[in-house]
Each structure stands twice: as structure tokens, then as C-alpha cells.
Amino acid sequence: TAAEPWPENAALYQQLKEEQILLSDNASSLAVQAFLQMCNLPIQVVCRANAEYMSPSGKLPFIHVGNQVVSELGPIVQFVKAKGHSLSDGLDEVQKAEMKAYMELVNNMLLTAELYLQWCDDVTVEEITHPRYGSPYPWPLNRILSYQKQWEVRRKMKAIGWAGKTLEQVLEDVDQCCQALSQRLGTQPYFFNKQPTELDALVFGHLFTILTTQLTTDELSEKVKNYSNLTAFCRRIEQQYFEGHDKDSSATAAARSAKRSLLR
Amino acid sequence: PQSLLQAYAKFSGAPLAVNTLSNSWRVPKEDIPVLISEDIVISQPAKILNFLRKQKYNADYDLSAKQGADTLAYIALLEEKLLPALLHTFWVEAENYCTVTRPWFASRIAFPLSLYLPGKMSRKVLNRILLTRGGPPLYSLSEVEAQIYRDAKECLNLLSKRLGTSQFFFGDTPTTLDAFVFGFLAPIYKVCFPRVQLQEHLKQLPNLCRFCDDILTCYFRLTVSGHSPAGQDTADANLQKLTQLVNKESNLIEKMDDNLRKSPQHPPRKLTTLKLAAGGEESSPLNRLSP
């Protein structure tokens, strides 16, 4: 299977773009799409209401390549590497360690903050998350699924000590993370200078989604906008990897729809 | 957290007197260690570090912005990849927990909390590991355990590559990151457990072992120069106890093991001796795990 070349009909599955997908899943999906674009591997984005249940790990996005299904950015990077494509081969050992550390930072802080905002902040939960998450399903299933997921996420937050945080503290953590990313990026075009790596894809996925998603408040996107090199970074990747293709391509459509409001 | 904080305090020259909290009734949420400074009480390591920095005990003063960012990233790596396995070694691995962690911990706190608290911590840790790392495609506890130990070993390898041949992570002077890494590695390195796969892996990375040894020699012994702030008498007394503990830890645990094996009931005399002999740092490998 590692020897098989990348097929033309490789597909990436996520939830419904317009009505259902939430901030964190959108960010993760965009990160994978950016990564595959950077590797020059064609992928089609397929939207399904039950994408979460189809995924082997329960997390999104997942890709269906040939007869294999792989979910989440980490395993997808490994899978793609086994097929002979890699963005980080040119890095030395210390740089690879650094890259992994920064990816953990993004997961630890940005992704967790996104999850907190959409499942633990009552205003956001009421106005955005609950209506969106169960939208493909009839009442009462939509509310049940939504509450179930919320309970699950809150349990996890409690286990890692985030349940006691206030929104201000979470936003402060986001700011600290953005500051670190901004300082690391400096004036370079990518995190490891000339060539993008999976870290660039991951950071792009999260920052672009935060910048272009309309929530109940602008505070989250304001945190990112404070760092001009980060917004320039997002624009650069968007232009290079998402607008240079046909208007019909799924990647451009994904980027465009991410810009639209997530409100009802 | 305790060894981490003491290391940081030593690096930045802050005078820090260590007091053991033997009566855990006062801190029902197990929020030890607690920093008390002129009536201000602060309880989490990150907040305590912030407080120390604001008081101008800053070990990161000479770092560049990028190095500061790297610090944050590596700390995230430690928490995500190394911490679950560390917690598991101490609190979930059955042999380790029963023969070392629980008796040690129970001897430090008042009865009847000693009956209840260690079990609670153990369950809390297991819960945390399962919630954050369990789930498909890992379906059984042993699969989750295998994965977290794989991650921890990879993390140790990454740290070793990053450290290379330098003395500390950012050159010749220690910083917050060194304190964090030391805080995580010291318990693995020094505490002798029956099940020691992490320790064995660590011993195969000589630069990390050298790193721990250097910090222990330089900062946790009496004969150190250039880093002693004024008014260190209490700190000196604690340092002495610390040295005793760190050097004789393995002997103590071996003695405890023998005692436990010979008689099912804990002979109170032996444990009392332990309490008196060792000072604040004794609880460090254990308190370190209070979330």
C-alpha cells in the first residue's frame, strides 16, 4: 500500500460547510487541506453530516485514499510520508524537534481554546454551537447529540484543568500562543524559512479559521490580528495554495466558505 | 511541580524557604505546592512562576524573543507527550503505585486522609489519561498505555537531540525551560521503581542524565557560589535535607521496600524516621503530580 501512488480520487471528509461545521473542526480540516496542497497532492473535499461517525478515530478530518482511511493531521502526515512525500525531510534533527514542539503548542493552546469557546462558553454554545452541531438531524435528535458532545468535551476540559478557566484567561492563553508563534516566525515567509512544512499548514489552518469565522464576539480574531506577521503569513499561504487553482476546486471553495458567517 | 519550582528559584536566585505541608486538610483540592509570600497565596506552578518573574526573579532575562517562544513550545511538548507516561508510572502502574507511591504519599499526610487521598489521586490520573489519550482506535487500557510510553520515549529522544552537547537548553545559564525539563526528568531519573521502562530509556540518553546530574550538583548542594541570595539560613537547612534526600533516595526506597516485604503492616517507627530525616523535597516526586 505504501508503494501505490496517490490516486486521483482521494477524498477528504468533513461536516457540512455551510450549516454544520464548527470552528475547531474547520481549522483541523483546513490544516490538512493546506498540507496536501503544499505536497502537491490532489484531494477532493466531501461534506457529510455523519463525517464524525465515519472517522476511524472519531475526529475530523479524515482522508480516504485508495482503500485506506486515515484521520487527523499527525497520522495523515505519517501516511503521506510512507507514500514518499514529505515537507520536513530537509530539516535537521534539532529543527524537527522544534517543529514537533510548536505543533504541540498549537494543539495544546489554540485547539483547546477553540474547543473551550465553542463548548464551554455559554453564549457561544447557545447561539452557535447547539444550532449548528445537530442541524442535519430532526428534533429531538439534534439536541441530544449536541448535549452529548458538550458533556464529552466538558469532561475532557475538566480532566486537563481548563474547566475552571474564565473566557478572559483562555483569550490570554491564545494571545500568549500567538505571541510565541509571531516571535518564532519573525520576518521569514515560513516557520523554517523558505519552504513550508506541516507546522505552517497547521498554524495556517487555525489562524485563518479564527480570522475568518464570525462568532458572537470579535475578541478571538482580534488576538490574532494584533500580530501583523501572522496575518501576512495567512494571506501568503491563501494566495499561494488556495487561489491559484480553478474557481471550482474544492480547496478554493473551502477557503471561501470559511470566510462566511457561522451564525444562523 | 515542587522540584520544578525549586529548580527555577535556584536558577533565578530567589530566596525560597520550603515548608512541607503535612496537613492536607487545609488544601482540600490538593493544590500543593503553594507559594506564600507576605499573605499572598498562589497555587499553580505557572502562576507561581509568573509571580516570581514579576518580583524580578527572572531566569529568562537574557533570552531572545524567539527563545522565549521556544520555551513555551517545548513546555507544551513536555505536557502533551511526557506527562501522561510520568503520571502513569507513579500513579497507575500497579506495582509502582502499591510498593512505592502510595506508602510514601500516605506517610506524609494525616490519617484518615492517608487512606483516601492516594486512591483518589490514582483514579484522577487514570481518568485523565483515558479521557485525553484513550478513545478509538485505541480500545483497551494496555493499548493506551503502550501509546503513551511510545510518545514519552519519543519526547525524551527529541529533548536529547535538542540539548545536544550544551550544558543547558539555551547556552550556559539555566532558564525556565531547564527548570521545567529538570522537574519532569528528575523524578524519572532518581526514583527507583520496580517497573522502570522510562528510567531505562532515559539512561540511554547520556546527555539528559548529565543534565540532571549537573543541576543536582550545582543547585542542590551546599557548596555553590554566586547563586546565594541574602538570608538563606532556612534555605540552607532545607538544602541540607534536600541533599540527603536526593543522594539517599534509592537507599531509602530500598529500605522501605524491604520493610514492606518483611511485614505487611507498615512499621510506624521506620516511616517516622523517614519523615524527620527528609525535608521539603522529599515529597517532590509525588507532589509534582498534583495536577
PDB file of C-alpha atoms in Angstrom, chain B residues 72-277:
ATOM      1  CA  LEU B  72       6.573  27.774  25.519  1.00  0.00           C
ATOM      2  CA  ALA B  73       6.588  25.251  22.683  1.00  0.00           C
ATOM      3  CA  TYR B  74       8.837  22.783  24.491  1.00  0.00           C
ATOM      4  CA  ILE B  75       6.790  23.049  27.659  1.00  0.00           C
ATOM      5  CA  ALA B  76       3.704  22.175  25.604  1.00  0.00           C
ATOM      6  CA  LEU B  77       5.587  19.185  24.215  1.00  0.00           C
ATOM      7  CA  LEU B  78       6.516  18.012  27.719  1.00  0.00           C
ATOM      8  CA  GLU B  79       2.949  18.319  28.953  1.00  0.00           C
ATOM      9  CA  GLU B  80       1.408  16.556  25.987  1.00  0.00           C
ATOM     10  CA  LYS B  81       3.914  13.760  25.415  1.00  0.00           C
ATOM     11  CA  LEU B  82       5.842  13.134  28.602  1.00  0.00           C
ATOM     12  CA  LEU B  83       3.439  13.950  31.387  1.00  0.00           C
ATOM     13  CA  PRO B  84       0.877  11.160  30.759  1.00  0.00           C
ATOM     14  CA  ALA B  85       3.552   8.461  30.969  1.00  0.00           C
ATOM     15  CA  LEU B  86       5.127  10.087  34.023  1.00  0.00           C
ATOM     16  CA  LEU B  87       1.794  10.222  35.813  1.00  0.00           C
ATOM     17  CA  HIS B  88       1.142   6.651  34.778  1.00  0.00           C
ATOM     18  CA  THR B  89       4.471   5.410  36.156  1.00  0.00           C
ATOM     19  CA  PHE B  90       3.731   6.965  39.513  1.00  0.00           C
ATOM     20  CA  TRP B  91       0.018   6.530  39.967  1.00  0.00           C
ATOM     21  CA  VAL B  92      -1.395   3.891  37.704  1.00  0.00           C
ATOM     22  CA  GLU B  93       1.246   1.232  37.171  1.00  0.00           C
ATOM     23  CA  ALA B  94       0.110  -1.251  39.801  1.00  0.00           C
ATOM     24  CA  GLU B  95       3.429  -2.434  41.153  1.00  0.00           C
ATOM     25  CA  ASN B  96       4.875   1.057  41.340  1.00  0.00           C
ATOM     26  CA  TYR B  97       1.808   2.528  42.960  1.00  0.00           C
ATOM     27  CA  CYS B  98       1.410  -0.180  45.592  1.00  0.00           C
ATOM     28  CA  THR B  99       5.016  -0.587  46.585  1.00  0.00           C
ATOM     29  CA  VAL B 100       6.285   2.958  46.366  1.00  0.00           C
ATOM     30  CA  THR B 101       3.919   5.794  45.633  1.00  0.00           C
ATOM     31  CA  ARG B 102       1.034   5.018  47.920  1.00  0.00           C
ATOM     32  CA  PRO B 103       3.007   4.179  51.074  1.00  0.00           C
ATOM     33  CA  TRP B 104       5.285   7.132  50.541  1.00  0.00           C
ATOM     34  CA  PHE B 105       2.452   9.536  49.957  1.00  0.00           C
ATOM     35  CA  ALA B 106       0.357   8.092  52.762  1.00  0.00           C
ATOM     36  CA  SER B 107       3.190   8.509  55.211  1.00  0.00           C
ATOM     37  CA  ARG B 108       3.260  12.224  54.513  1.00  0.00           C
ATOM     38  CA  ILE B 109      -0.335  13.054  55.244  1.00  0.00           C
ATOM     39  CA  ALA B 110      -2.538  12.737  58.257  1.00  0.00           C
ATOM     40  CA  PHE B 111      -4.743   9.776  58.967  1.00  0.00           C
ATOM     41  CA  PRO B 112      -7.530   9.210  57.819  1.00  0.00           C
ATOM     42  CA  LEU B 113      -6.777  11.211  54.667  1.00  0.00           C
ATOM     43  CA  SER B 114      -3.942   8.822  54.021  1.00  0.00           C
ATOM     44  CA  LEU B 115      -6.476   6.106  53.402  1.00  0.00           C
ATOM     45  CA  TYR B 116      -8.467   8.114  50.941  1.00  0.00           C
ATOM     46  CA  LEU B 117      -6.290  10.627  49.132  1.00  0.00           C
ATOM     47  CA  PRO B 118      -3.776   8.395  47.327  1.00  0.00           C
ATOM     48  CA  GLY B 119      -6.600   6.315  45.863  1.00  0.00           C
ATOM     49  CA  LYS B 120      -8.373   9.449  44.737  1.00  0.00           C
ATOM     50  CA  MET B 121      -5.268  10.773  43.037  1.00  0.00           C
ATOM     51  CA  SER B 122      -4.692   7.469  41.332  1.00  0.00           C
ATOM     52  CA  ARG B 123      -8.211   7.401  39.954  1.00  0.00           C
ATOM     53  CA  LYS B 124      -7.944  11.015  38.874  1.00  0.00           C
ATOM     54  CA  VAL B 125      -4.765  10.310  36.944  1.00  0.00           C
ATOM     55  CA  LEU B 126      -6.215   7.248  35.251  1.00  0.00           C
ATOM     56  CA  ASN B 127      -9.298   9.233  34.336  1.00  0.00           C
ATOM     57  CA  ARG B 128      -7.208  11.985  32.852  1.00  0.00           C
ATOM     58  CA  ILE B 129      -5.121   9.587  30.794  1.00  0.00           C
ATOM     59  CA  LEU B 130      -8.156   7.762  29.443  1.00  0.00           C
ATOM     60  CA  LEU B 131     -10.071  10.925  28.619  1.00  0.00           C
ATOM     61  CA  THR B 132      -7.241  12.669  26.839  1.00  0.00           C
ATOM     62  CA  ARG B 133      -5.465   9.753  25.197  1.00  0.00           C
ATOM     63  CA  GLY B 134      -7.966   6.927  25.132  1.00  0.00           C
ATOM     64  CA  GLY B 135     -10.659   6.538  22.542  1.00  0.00           C
ATOM     65  CA  PRO B 136     -10.653   4.886  19.100  1.00  0.00           C
ATOM     66  CA  PRO B 137      -8.603   3.402  17.556  1.00  0.00           C
ATOM     67  CA  LEU B 138      -7.144   2.506  20.964  1.00  0.00           C
ATOM     68  CA  TYR B 139      -9.701   0.385  22.700  1.00  0.00           C
ATOM     69  CA  SER B 140      -8.040  -1.185  25.707  1.00  0.00           C
ATOM     70  CA  LEU B 141      -6.055   0.259  28.561  1.00  0.00           C
ATOM     71  CA  SER B 142      -2.948  -1.636  27.536  1.00  0.00           C
ATOM     72  CA  GLU B 143      -3.081  -0.094  24.049  1.00  0.00           C
ATOM     73  CA  VAL B 144      -3.386   3.369  25.548  1.00  0.00           C
ATOM     74  CA  GLU B 145      -0.512   2.637  27.886  1.00  0.00           C
ATOM     75  CA  ALA B 146       1.663   1.387  25.029  1.00  0.00           C
ATOM     76  CA  GLN B 147       0.929   4.567  23.085  1.00  0.00           C
ATOM     77  CA  ILE B 148       1.697   6.973  25.925  1.00  0.00           C
ATOM     78  CA  TYR B 149       5.004   5.264  26.670  1.00  0.00           C
ATOM     79  CA  ARG B 150       5.913   5.388  22.973  1.00  0.00           C
ATOM     80  CA  ASP B 151       5.130   9.110  22.982  1.00  0.00           C
ATOM     81  CA  ALA B 152       7.158   9.637  26.161  1.00  0.00           C
ATOM     82  CA  LYS B 153      10.193   7.871  24.747  1.00  0.00           C
ATOM     83  CA  GLU B 154       9.950   9.893  21.552  1.00  0.00           C
ATOM     84  CA  CYS B 155       9.725  13.044  23.660  1.00  0.00           C
ATOM     85  CA  LEU B 156      12.853  12.075  25.585  1.00  0.00           C
ATOM     86  CA  ASN B 157      14.646  11.467  22.278  1.00  0.00           C
ATOM     87  CA  LEU B 158      13.580  14.877  20.990  1.00  0.00           C
ATOM     88  CA  LEU B 159      14.783  16.564  24.179  1.00  0.00           C
ATOM     89  CA  SER B 160      18.102  14.793  23.901  1.00  0.00           C
ATOM     90  CA  LYS B 161      18.541  15.947  20.303  1.00  0.00           C
ATOM     91  CA  ARG B 162      17.619  19.485  21.228  1.00  0.00           C
ATOM     92  CA  LEU B 163      20.036  19.568  24.171  1.00  0.00           C
ATOM     93  CA  GLY B 164      22.908  18.166  22.136  1.00  0.00           C
ATOM     94  CA  THR B 165      26.189  18.866  23.866  1.00  0.00           C
ATOM     95  CA  SER B 166      25.288  22.164  25.541  1.00  0.00           C
ATOM     96  CA  GLN B 167      25.119  22.439  29.256  1.00  0.00           C
ATOM     97  CA  PHE B 168      21.632  23.932  29.345  1.00  0.00           C
ATOM     98  CA  PHE B 169      18.951  24.339  26.748  1.00  0.00           C
ATOM     99  CA  PHE B 170      19.833  27.928  25.951  1.00  0.00           C
ATOM    100  CA  GLY B 171      23.572  28.072  26.414  1.00  0.00           C
ATOM    101  CA  ASP B 172      25.487  28.347  29.645  1.00  0.00           C
ATOM    102  CA  THR B 173      22.893  29.629  32.067  1.00  0.00           C
ATOM    103  CA  PRO B 174      19.755  27.807  33.104  1.00  0.00           C
ATOM    104  CA  THR B 175      16.305  29.179  32.311  1.00  0.00           C
ATOM    105  CA  THR B 176      12.646  28.370  32.835  1.00  0.00           C
ATOM    106  CA  LEU B 177      12.804  25.606  30.265  1.00  0.00           C
ATOM    107  CA  ASP B 178      15.681  23.950  32.124  1.00  0.00           C
ATOM    108  CA  ALA B 179      13.647  24.124  35.327  1.00  0.00           C
ATOM    109  CA  PHE B 180      10.668  22.509  33.587  1.00  0.00           C
ATOM    110  CA  VAL B 181      12.704  19.754  31.970  1.00  0.00           C
ATOM    111  CA  PHE B 182      14.507  19.076  35.245  1.00  0.00           C
ATOM    112  CA  GLY B 183      11.197  18.998  37.086  1.00  0.00           C
ATOM    113  CA  PHE B 184       9.937  16.320  34.697  1.00  0.00           C
ATOM    114  CA  LEU B 185      13.134  14.306  34.373  1.00  0.00           C
ATOM    115  CA  ALA B 186      14.385  14.250  37.965  1.00  0.00           C
ATOM    116  CA  PRO B 187      11.605  12.025  39.303  1.00  0.00           C
ATOM    117  CA  ILE B 188      12.048   9.584  36.418  1.00  0.00           C
ATOM    118  CA  TYR B 189      15.792   9.598  36.853  1.00  0.00           C
ATOM    119  CA  LYS B 190      16.084   9.338  40.596  1.00  0.00           C
ATOM    120  CA  VAL B 191      13.144   7.440  41.986  1.00  0.00           C
ATOM    121  CA  CYS B 192      13.637   3.692  41.941  1.00  0.00           C
ATOM    122  CA  PHE B 193      10.539   1.865  40.922  1.00  0.00           C
ATOM    123  CA  PRO B 194      10.004  -1.814  40.303  1.00  0.00           C
ATOM    124  CA  ARG B 195       8.754  -1.033  36.791  1.00  0.00           C
ATOM    125  CA  VAL B 196      11.197   1.318  35.195  1.00  0.00           C
ATOM    126  CA  GLN B 197      10.843   1.401  31.430  1.00  0.00           C
ATOM    127  CA  LEU B 198      11.004   5.196  31.307  1.00  0.00           C
ATOM    128  CA  GLN B 199      14.061   5.313  33.512  1.00  0.00           C
ATOM    129  CA  GLU B 200      15.839   2.719  31.394  1.00  0.00           C
ATOM    130  CA  HIS B 201      15.103   4.701  28.281  1.00  0.00           C
ATOM    131  CA  LEU B 202      16.337   7.871  29.942  1.00  0.00           C
ATOM    132  CA  LYS B 203      19.579   6.197  30.932  1.00  0.00           C
ATOM    133  CA  GLN B 204      20.261   5.500  27.293  1.00  0.00           C
ATOM    134  CA  LEU B 205      20.349   9.235  26.668  1.00  0.00           C
ATOM    135  CA  PRO B 206      23.587  10.251  28.397  1.00  0.00           C
ATOM    136  CA  ASN B 207      23.285  13.982  27.754  1.00  0.00           C
ATOM    137  CA  LEU B 208      19.951  14.138  29.580  1.00  0.00           C
ATOM    138  CA  CYS B 209      21.388  12.199  32.526  1.00  0.00           C
ATOM    139  CA  ARG B 210      24.345  14.550  32.587  1.00  0.00           C
ATOM    140  CA  PHE B 211      21.926  17.494  32.507  1.00  0.00           C
ATOM    141  CA  CYS B 212      20.077  16.207  35.608  1.00  0.00           C
ATOM    142  CA  ASP B 213      23.287  15.406  37.431  1.00  0.00           C
ATOM    143  CA  ASP B 214      24.686  18.857  36.684  1.00  0.00           C
ATOM    144  CA  ILE B 215      21.664  20.610  38.084  1.00  0.00           C
ATOM    145  CA  LEU B 216      21.600  18.397  41.144  1.00  0.00           C
ATOM    146  CA  THR B 217      25.279  19.041  41.826  1.00  0.00           C
ATOM    147  CA  CYS B 218      25.215  22.726  41.124  1.00  0.00           C
ATOM    148  CA  TYR B 219      21.958  23.827  42.597  1.00  0.00           C
ATOM    149  CA  PHE B 220      21.004  21.361  45.239  1.00  0.00           C
ATOM    150  CA  ARG B 221      24.186  21.121  47.238  1.00  0.00           C
ATOM    151  CA  LEU B 222      25.675  23.473  49.799  1.00  0.00           C
ATOM    152  CA  THR B 223      28.895  24.249  48.018  1.00  0.00           C
ATOM    153  CA  VAL B 224      27.568  26.566  45.389  1.00  0.00           C
ATOM    154  CA  SER B 225      28.869  30.040  44.679  1.00  0.00           C
ATOM    155  CA  GLY B 226      27.411  33.071  43.029  1.00  0.00           C
ATOM    156  CA  HIS B 227      23.802  31.999  43.364  1.00  0.00           C
ATOM    157  CA  SER B 228      23.064  32.517  47.022  1.00  0.00           C
ATOM    158  CA  PRO B 229      20.853  35.452  47.797  1.00  0.00           C
ATOM    159  CA  ALA B 230      20.878  37.014  51.242  1.00  0.00           C
ATOM    160  CA  GLY B 231      19.052  35.457  54.165  1.00  0.00           C
ATOM    161  CA  GLN B 232      19.466  31.870  53.172  1.00  0.00           C
ATOM    162  CA  ASP B 233      19.571  30.200  56.567  1.00  0.00           C
ATOM    163  CA  THR B 234      16.255  28.425  56.287  1.00  0.00           C
ATOM    164  CA  ALA B 235      17.021  27.618  52.693  1.00  0.00           C
ATOM    165  CA  ASP B 236      20.378  26.169  53.746  1.00  0.00           C
ATOM    166  CA  ALA B 237      18.761  23.898  56.271  1.00  0.00           C
ATOM    167  CA  ASN B 238      16.374  22.711  53.609  1.00  0.00           C
ATOM    168  CA  LEU B 239      19.178  22.307  51.136  1.00  0.00           C
ATOM    169  CA  GLN B 240      20.869  20.004  53.560  1.00  0.00           C
ATOM    170  CA  LYS B 241      17.789  17.877  53.866  1.00  0.00           C
ATOM    171  CA  LEU B 242      17.369  18.025  50.118  1.00  0.00           C
ATOM    172  CA  THR B 243      20.869  16.738  49.553  1.00  0.00           C
ATOM    173  CA  GLN B 244      20.323  13.923  51.958  1.00  0.00           C
ATOM    174  CA  LEU B 245      17.159  13.006  50.215  1.00  0.00           C
ATOM    175  CA  VAL B 246      18.370  13.207  46.645  1.00  0.00           C
ATOM    176  CA  ASN B 247      21.519  11.286  47.357  1.00  0.00           C
ATOM    177  CA  LYS B 248      19.992   8.651  49.525  1.00  0.00           C
ATOM    178  CA  GLU B 249      16.657   8.337  47.810  1.00  0.00           C
ATOM    179  CA  SER B 250      17.387   4.972  46.322  1.00  0.00           C
ATOM    180  CA  ASN B 251      18.687   3.649  49.620  1.00  0.00           C
ATOM    181  CA  LEU B 252      15.631   4.869  51.452  1.00  0.00           C
ATOM    182  CA  ILE B 253      13.288   3.315  48.984  1.00  0.00           C
ATOM    183  CA  GLU B 254      15.176   0.060  49.089  1.00  0.00           C
ATOM    184  CA  LYS B 255      14.846   0.083  52.848  1.00  0.00           C
ATOM    185  CA  MET B 256      11.162   0.798  52.557  1.00  0.00           C
ATOM    186  CA  ASP B 257      10.759  -1.998  50.065  1.00  0.00           C
ATOM    187  CA  ASP B 258      12.477  -4.393  52.418  1.00  0.00           C
ATOM    188  CA  ASN B 259      10.310  -3.304  55.302  1.00  0.00           C
ATOM    189  CA  LEU B 260       7.170  -3.637  53.288  1.00  0.00           C
ATOM    190  CA  ARG B 261       8.115  -7.051  52.110  1.00  0.00           C
ATOM    191  CA  LYS B 262       9.051  -8.311  55.547  1.00  0.00           C
ATOM    192  CA  SER B 263       5.942  -7.130  57.371  1.00  0.00           C
ATOM    193  CA  PRO B 264       2.536  -6.404  55.858  1.00  0.00           C
ATOM    194  CA  GLN B 265       1.708  -3.663  58.363  1.00  0.00           C
ATOM    195  CA  HIS B 266       3.845  -0.600  57.998  1.00  0.00           C
ATOM    196  CA  PRO B 267       6.148  -0.452  60.981  1.00  0.00           C
ATOM    197  CA  PRO B 268       5.425   3.072  62.220  1.00  0.00           C
ATOM    198  CA  ARG B 269       8.941   3.579  63.544  1.00  0.00           C
ATOM    199  CA  LYS B 270      10.564   3.279  60.171  1.00  0.00           C
ATOM    200  CA  LEU B 271       8.202   5.672  58.474  1.00  0.00           C
ATOM    201  CA  THR B 272       8.562   8.276  61.193  1.00  0.00           C
ATOM    202  CA  THR B 273      12.283   8.191  60.682  1.00  0.00           C
ATOM    203  CA  LEU B 274      11.678   8.967  57.045  1.00  0.00           C
ATOM    204  CA  LYS B 275       9.508  11.945  57.881  1.00  0.00           C
ATOM    205  CA  LEU B 276      12.077  13.533  60.156  1.00  0.00           C
ATOM    206  CA  ALA B 277      15.079  12.882  58.012  1.00  0.00           C
TER     207      ALA B 277
END
